[in-house]
PDB file of C-alpha atoms and ligand atoms in Angstrom:
ATOM      1  CA  MET A 232     -32.786 -48.354  18.182  1.00 91.00           C
ATOM      2  CA  LYS A 233     -32.138 -44.980  16.512  1.00 96.00           C
ATOM      3  CA  VAL A 234     -30.846 -45.270  12.960  1.00 98.00           C
ATOM      4  CA  LEU A 235     -30.030 -42.646  10.359  1.00 98.00           C
ATOM      5  CA  ILE A 236     -31.040 -43.512   6.810  1.00 99.00           C
ATOM      6  CA  ALA A 237     -30.459 -41.791   3.469  1.00 99.00           C
ATOM      7  CA  SER A 238     -30.383 -42.558  -0.228  1.00 99.00           C
ATOM      8  CA  ASP A 239     -30.131 -40.972  -3.629  1.00 98.00           C
ATOM      9  CA  HIS A 240     -32.889 -41.312  -6.241  1.00 98.00           C
ATOM     10  CA  ALA A 241     -31.748 -44.850  -7.150  1.00 98.00           C
ATOM     11  CA  GLY A 242     -32.163 -45.952  -3.544  1.00 98.00           C
ATOM     12  CA  PHE A 243     -35.272 -43.968  -2.708  1.00 98.00           C
ATOM     13  CA  GLU A 244     -37.783 -46.779  -3.153  1.00 98.00           C
ATOM     14  CA  LEU A 245     -35.758 -49.286  -1.133  1.00 98.00           C
ATOM     15  CA  LYS A 246     -35.253 -46.688   1.612  1.00 98.00           C
ATOM     16  CA  GLU A 247     -39.019 -46.283   1.908  1.00 98.00           C
ATOM     17  CA  GLN A 248     -39.524 -50.070   1.932  1.00 98.00           C
ATOM     18  CA  LEU A 249     -36.950 -50.549   4.702  1.00 98.00           C
ATOM     19  CA  LYS A 250     -38.518 -47.820   6.851  1.00 98.00           C
ATOM     20  CA  GLN A 251     -41.924 -49.407   6.501  1.00 98.00           C
ATOM     21  CA  ARG A 252     -40.695 -52.952   7.116  1.00 98.00           C
ATOM     22  CA  PHE A 253     -38.714 -52.116  10.274  1.00 98.00           C
ATOM     23  CA  GLN A 254     -40.707 -49.198  11.693  1.00 98.00           C
ATOM     24  CA  ALA A 255     -41.833 -51.193  14.740  1.00 98.00           C
ATOM     25  CA  ASP A 256     -38.292 -51.875  15.988  1.00 96.00           C
ATOM     26  CA  PHE A 257     -36.229 -48.968  14.674  1.00 98.00           C
ATOM     27  CA  ASP A 258     -36.512 -45.232  15.139  1.00 98.00           C
ATOM     28  CA  PHE A 259     -35.445 -43.930  11.715  1.00 98.00           C
ATOM     29  CA  GLU A 260     -34.243 -40.404  11.087  1.00 98.00           C
ATOM     30  CA  ASP A 261     -34.575 -39.946   7.337  1.00 98.00           C
ATOM     31  CA  LEU A 262     -32.092 -37.493   5.822  1.00 98.00           C
ATOM     32  CA  GLY A 263     -33.520 -37.814   2.290  1.00 98.00           C
ATOM     33  CA  THR A 264     -33.762 -37.939  -0.594  1.00 98.00           C
ATOM     34  CA  PHE A 265     -37.526 -37.695  -0.581  1.00 98.00           C
ATOM     35  CA  SER A 266     -38.459 -38.462  -4.201  1.00 98.00           C
ATOM     36  CA  ASN A 267     -37.274 -40.189  -7.386  1.00 97.00           C
ATOM     37  CA  GLU A 268     -35.882 -36.923  -8.710  1.00 98.00           C
ATOM     38  CA  SER A 269     -32.207 -37.145  -9.633  1.00 98.00           C
ATOM     39  CA  VAL A 270     -29.813 -35.988  -6.907  1.00 98.00           C
ATOM     40  CA  ASP A 271     -26.091 -36.340  -6.113  1.00 98.00           C
ATOM     41  CA  TYR A 272     -25.242 -39.197  -3.729  1.00 98.00           C
ATOM     42  CA  PRO A 273     -22.301 -37.453  -1.956  1.00 98.00           C
ATOM     43  CA  ASP A 274     -24.658 -34.784  -0.589  1.00 98.00           C
ATOM     44  CA  PHE A 275     -26.557 -37.458   1.330  1.00 98.00           C
ATOM     45  CA  ALA A 276     -23.586 -39.610   2.272  1.00 99.00           C
ATOM     46  CA  HIS A 277     -21.766 -36.629   3.808  1.00 98.00           C
ATOM     47  CA  LYS A 278     -24.831 -35.410   5.690  1.00 98.00           C
ATOM     48  CA  LEU A 279     -25.315 -38.816   7.284  1.00 98.00           C
ATOM     49  CA  ALA A 280     -21.648 -39.649   7.887  1.00 98.00           C
ATOM     50  CA  GLU A 281     -21.063 -36.332   9.675  1.00 98.00           C
ATOM     51  CA  LYS A 282     -23.708 -37.212  12.271  1.00 98.00           C
ATOM     52  CA  ILE A 283     -22.060 -40.550  12.980  1.00 98.00           C
ATOM     53  CA  SER A 284     -18.537 -39.183  12.908  1.00 97.00           C
ATOM     54  CA  ASP A 285     -19.474 -36.540  15.517  1.00 97.00           C
ATOM     55  CA  LYS A 286     -21.156 -39.271  17.633  1.00 97.00           C
ATOM     56  CA  SER A 287     -24.693 -37.839  17.415  1.00 97.00           C
ATOM     57  CA  TYR A 288     -25.740 -41.262  16.129  1.00 97.00           C
ATOM     58  CA  GLN A 289     -24.141 -44.711  16.308  1.00 98.00           C
ATOM     59  CA  TYR A 290     -25.414 -46.333  13.094  1.00 98.00           C
ATOM     60  CA  GLY A 291     -26.597 -45.382   9.627  1.00 98.00           C
ATOM     61  CA  VAL A 292     -27.866 -46.896   6.396  1.00 99.00           C
ATOM     62  CA  LEU A 293     -26.990 -45.521   2.948  1.00 99.00           C
ATOM     63  CA  ILE A 294     -28.468 -46.707  -0.332  1.00 99.00           C
ATOM     64  CA  CYS A 295     -27.675 -45.828  -3.930  1.00 98.00           C
ATOM     65  CA  GLY A 296     -27.667 -47.745  -7.221  1.00 98.00           C
ATOM     66  CA  THR A 297     -24.453 -49.737  -6.739  1.00 98.00           C
ATOM     67  CA  GLY A 298     -23.700 -48.677  -3.173  1.00 98.00           C
ATOM     68  CA  ASN A 299     -20.195 -47.707  -4.219  1.00 98.00           C
ATOM     69  CA  GLY A 300     -20.681 -43.952  -4.416  1.00 98.00           C
ATOM     70  CA  MET A 301     -22.244 -43.844  -0.955  1.00 98.00           C
ATOM     71  CA  ALA A 302     -19.495 -46.032   0.540  1.00 98.00           C
ATOM     72  CA  MET A 303     -16.686 -44.035  -1.072  1.00 98.00           C
ATOM     73  CA  SER A 304     -18.126 -40.735   0.157  1.00 98.00           C
ATOM     74  CA  ALA A 305     -18.976 -41.872   3.691  1.00 98.00           C
ATOM     75  CA  ASN A 306     -15.578 -43.486   4.213  1.00 98.00           C
ATOM     76  CA  LYS A 307     -13.849 -40.113   3.773  1.00 97.00           C
ATOM     77  CA  HIS A 308     -15.078 -39.166   7.271  1.00 97.00           C
ATOM     78  CA  ALA A 309     -13.155 -39.843  10.464  1.00 95.00           C
ATOM     79  CA  ASP A 310     -14.151 -43.012  12.314  1.00 95.00           C
ATOM     80  CA  ILE A 311     -16.589 -44.067   9.610  1.00 98.00           C
ATOM     81  CA  ARG A 312     -16.546 -47.683   8.532  1.00 98.00           C
ATOM     82  CA  ALA A 313     -19.167 -47.931   5.789  1.00 98.00           C
ATOM     83  CA  GLY A 314     -19.491 -51.447   4.398  1.00 98.00           C
ATOM     84  CA  LEU A 315     -21.116 -52.364   1.092  1.00 99.00           C
ATOM     85  CA  CYS A 316     -23.321 -55.433   1.592  1.00 99.00           C
ATOM     86  CA  TRP A 317     -25.096 -57.531  -1.038  1.00 98.00           C
ATOM     87  CA  SER A 318     -25.736 -60.665   1.041  1.00 98.00           C
ATOM     88  CA  LYS A 319     -26.564 -61.407   4.671  1.00 98.00           C
ATOM     89  CA  GLU A 320     -23.278 -63.306   5.014  1.00 98.00           C
ATOM     90  CA  ILE A 321     -21.348 -60.159   4.114  1.00 98.00           C
ATOM     91  CA  ALA A 322     -23.562 -58.150   6.471  1.00 98.00           C
ATOM     92  CA  ALA A 323     -22.628 -60.493   9.347  1.00 98.00           C
ATOM     93  CA  LEU A 324     -18.924 -60.293   8.541  1.00 98.00           C
ATOM     94  CA  VAL A 325     -18.872 -56.524   8.142  1.00 98.00           C
ATOM     95  CA  ARG A 326     -20.129 -56.275  11.729  1.00 98.00           C
ATOM     96  CA  GLN A 327     -18.087 -59.165  13.199  1.00 98.00           C
ATOM     97  CA  HIS A 328     -14.768 -58.274  11.573  1.00 98.00           C
ATOM     98  CA  ASN A 329     -14.987 -54.626  10.512  1.00 98.00           C
ATOM     99  CA  ASN A 330     -17.285 -53.160  13.179  1.00 98.00           C
ATOM    100  CA  ALA A 331     -19.077 -51.257  10.412  1.00 98.00           C
ATOM    101  CA  ASN A 332     -21.120 -48.312  11.609  1.00 98.00           C
ATOM    102  CA  ILE A 333     -22.787 -47.643   8.249  1.00 99.00           C
ATOM    103  CA  LEU A 334     -24.585 -50.292   6.210  1.00 99.00           C
ATOM    104  CA  VAL A 335     -24.464 -49.560   2.486  1.00 99.00           C
ATOM    105  CA  MET A 336     -26.678 -51.390  -0.009  1.00 99.00           C
ATOM    106  CA  PRO A 337     -26.884 -51.465  -3.830  1.00 99.00           C
ATOM    107  CA  ALA A 338     -30.578 -50.927  -4.594  1.00 98.00           C
ATOM    108  CA  ARG A 339     -30.258 -51.727  -8.289  1.00 98.00           C
ATOM    109  CA  PHE A 340     -28.656 -55.127  -7.681  1.00 98.00           C
ATOM    110  CA  ILE A 341     -30.533 -56.774  -4.804  1.00 98.00           C
ATOM    111  CA  PRO A 342     -34.229 -57.567  -4.347  1.00 98.00           C
ATOM    112  CA  ALA A 343     -36.041 -55.980  -1.395  1.00 98.00           C
ATOM    113  CA  GLU A 344     -36.220 -59.348   0.429  1.00 98.00           C
ATOM    114  CA  THR A 345     -32.416 -59.628   0.338  1.00 98.00           C
ATOM    115  CA  ALA A 346     -32.133 -56.067   1.618  1.00 99.00           C
ATOM    116  CA  TYR A 347     -34.424 -56.941   4.549  1.00 98.00           C
ATOM    117  CA  ASP A 348     -32.232 -59.957   5.413  1.00 98.00           C
ATOM    118  CA  ILE A 349     -29.104 -57.833   5.186  1.00 99.00           C
ATOM    119  CA  PHE A 350     -30.606 -55.115   7.385  1.00 99.00           C
ATOM    120  CA  GLU A 351     -31.719 -57.597  10.072  1.00 98.00           C
ATOM    121  CA  THR A 352     -28.385 -59.392  10.071  1.00 98.00           C
ATOM    122  CA  PHE A 353     -26.384 -56.168  10.270  1.00 98.00           C
ATOM    123  CA  PHE A 354     -28.317 -54.906  13.285  1.00 98.00           C
ATOM    124  CA  HIS A 355     -28.300 -58.244  15.112  1.00 98.00           C
ATOM    125  CA  THR A 356     -24.610 -59.031  14.788  1.00 98.00           C
ATOM    126  CA  ASP A 357     -21.941 -57.873  17.235  1.00 98.00           C
ATOM    127  CA  PHE A 358     -18.321 -56.943  16.626  1.00 98.00           C
ATOM    128  CA  GLU A 359     -15.920 -59.731  17.654  1.00 98.00           C
ATOM    129  CA  GLY A 360     -13.059 -57.461  18.802  1.00 96.00           C
ATOM    130  CA  GLY A 361      -9.666 -59.087  19.454  1.00 96.00           C
ATOM    131  CA  ARG A 362      -7.494 -59.310  16.337  1.00 97.00           C
ATOM    132  CA  HIS A 363     -10.150 -57.453  14.389  1.00 97.00           C
ATOM    133  CA  GLN A 364      -9.776 -54.397  16.638  1.00 97.00           C
ATOM    134  CA  ARG A 365      -6.030 -54.369  15.932  1.00 97.00           C
ATOM    135  CA  ARG A 366      -6.753 -54.343  12.201  1.00 97.00           C
ATOM    136  CA  ILE A 367      -9.378 -51.618  12.491  1.00 96.00           C
ATOM    137  CA  ASP A 368      -6.855 -49.509  14.388  1.00 95.00           C
ATOM    138  CA  LYS A 369      -4.652 -49.673  11.276  1.00 94.00           C
ATOM    139  CA  ILE A 370      -7.298 -48.349   8.868  1.00 93.00           C
ATOM    140  CA  ASN A 371      -6.739 -44.638   9.492  1.00 87.00           C
ATOM    141  CA  ILE A 372      -3.785 -43.014   7.768  1.00 84.00           C
ATOM    142  CA  SER A 373      -2.088 -39.790   8.794  1.00 79.00           C
ATOM    143  CA  HIS A 374      -0.813 -37.287   6.257  1.00 72.00           C
ATOM    144  CA  GLY A 375       2.320 -35.197   6.784  1.00 69.00           C
ATOM    145  CA  GLU A 376       4.287 -35.142  10.021  1.00 57.00           C
TER     146      GLU A 376
HETATM  147  C1  LIG B  73     -27.087 -42.919  -9.952  1.00 96.24           C
HETATM  148  O1  LIG B  73     -27.400 -43.070 -11.274  1.00 96.24           O
HETATM  149  C2  LIG B  73     -25.947 -43.844  -9.561  1.00 96.24           C
HETATM  150  O2  LIG B  73     -24.772 -43.453 -10.184  1.00 96.24           O
HETATM  151  C3  LIG B  73     -25.790 -43.899  -8.052  1.00 96.24           C
HETATM  152  O3  LIG B  73     -26.986 -44.302  -7.479  1.00 96.24           O
HETATM  153  C4  LIG B  73     -24.747 -44.848  -7.504  1.00 96.24           C
HETATM  154  O4  LIG B  73     -24.845 -46.096  -8.102  1.00 96.24           O
HETATM  155  C5  LIG B  73     -23.364 -44.342  -7.477  1.00 96.24           C
HETATM  156  O5  LIG B  73     -22.448 -44.977  -6.955  1.00 96.24           O
END
């Protein structure tokens, strides 16, 4: 499966670990960052979210220190549902109920083993549809007339 992945400096190490761990089953396109040097998370979140919003890719993974900056930035884009996950239970629910298309993880608050569990769960769990689709349809807001 093709997956976009990106991080800021706080998520760089975990990004590299995830790529290595899942390289056999996933075709990663890495949008950076490519070192521990300090960068601004919105630059990476927007780059990745744009490619999912325009349907070039179906799924992405974003990692920063808390995950919040990446999630906030990615969720500004149309049709993006970026879900912050810190356990595999949340990862299952964000797919089943929210049909998340971007997995966001907080590198500074979860060990790599937990991140691996979250990643596997996210990509092996299907959306349940039904009442959850109705709720997803209510997420977007329109401004003006
Ligand atoms: C970087 O220090 C940190 O602010 C960033 O990785 C992230 O946690 C922001 O939400």
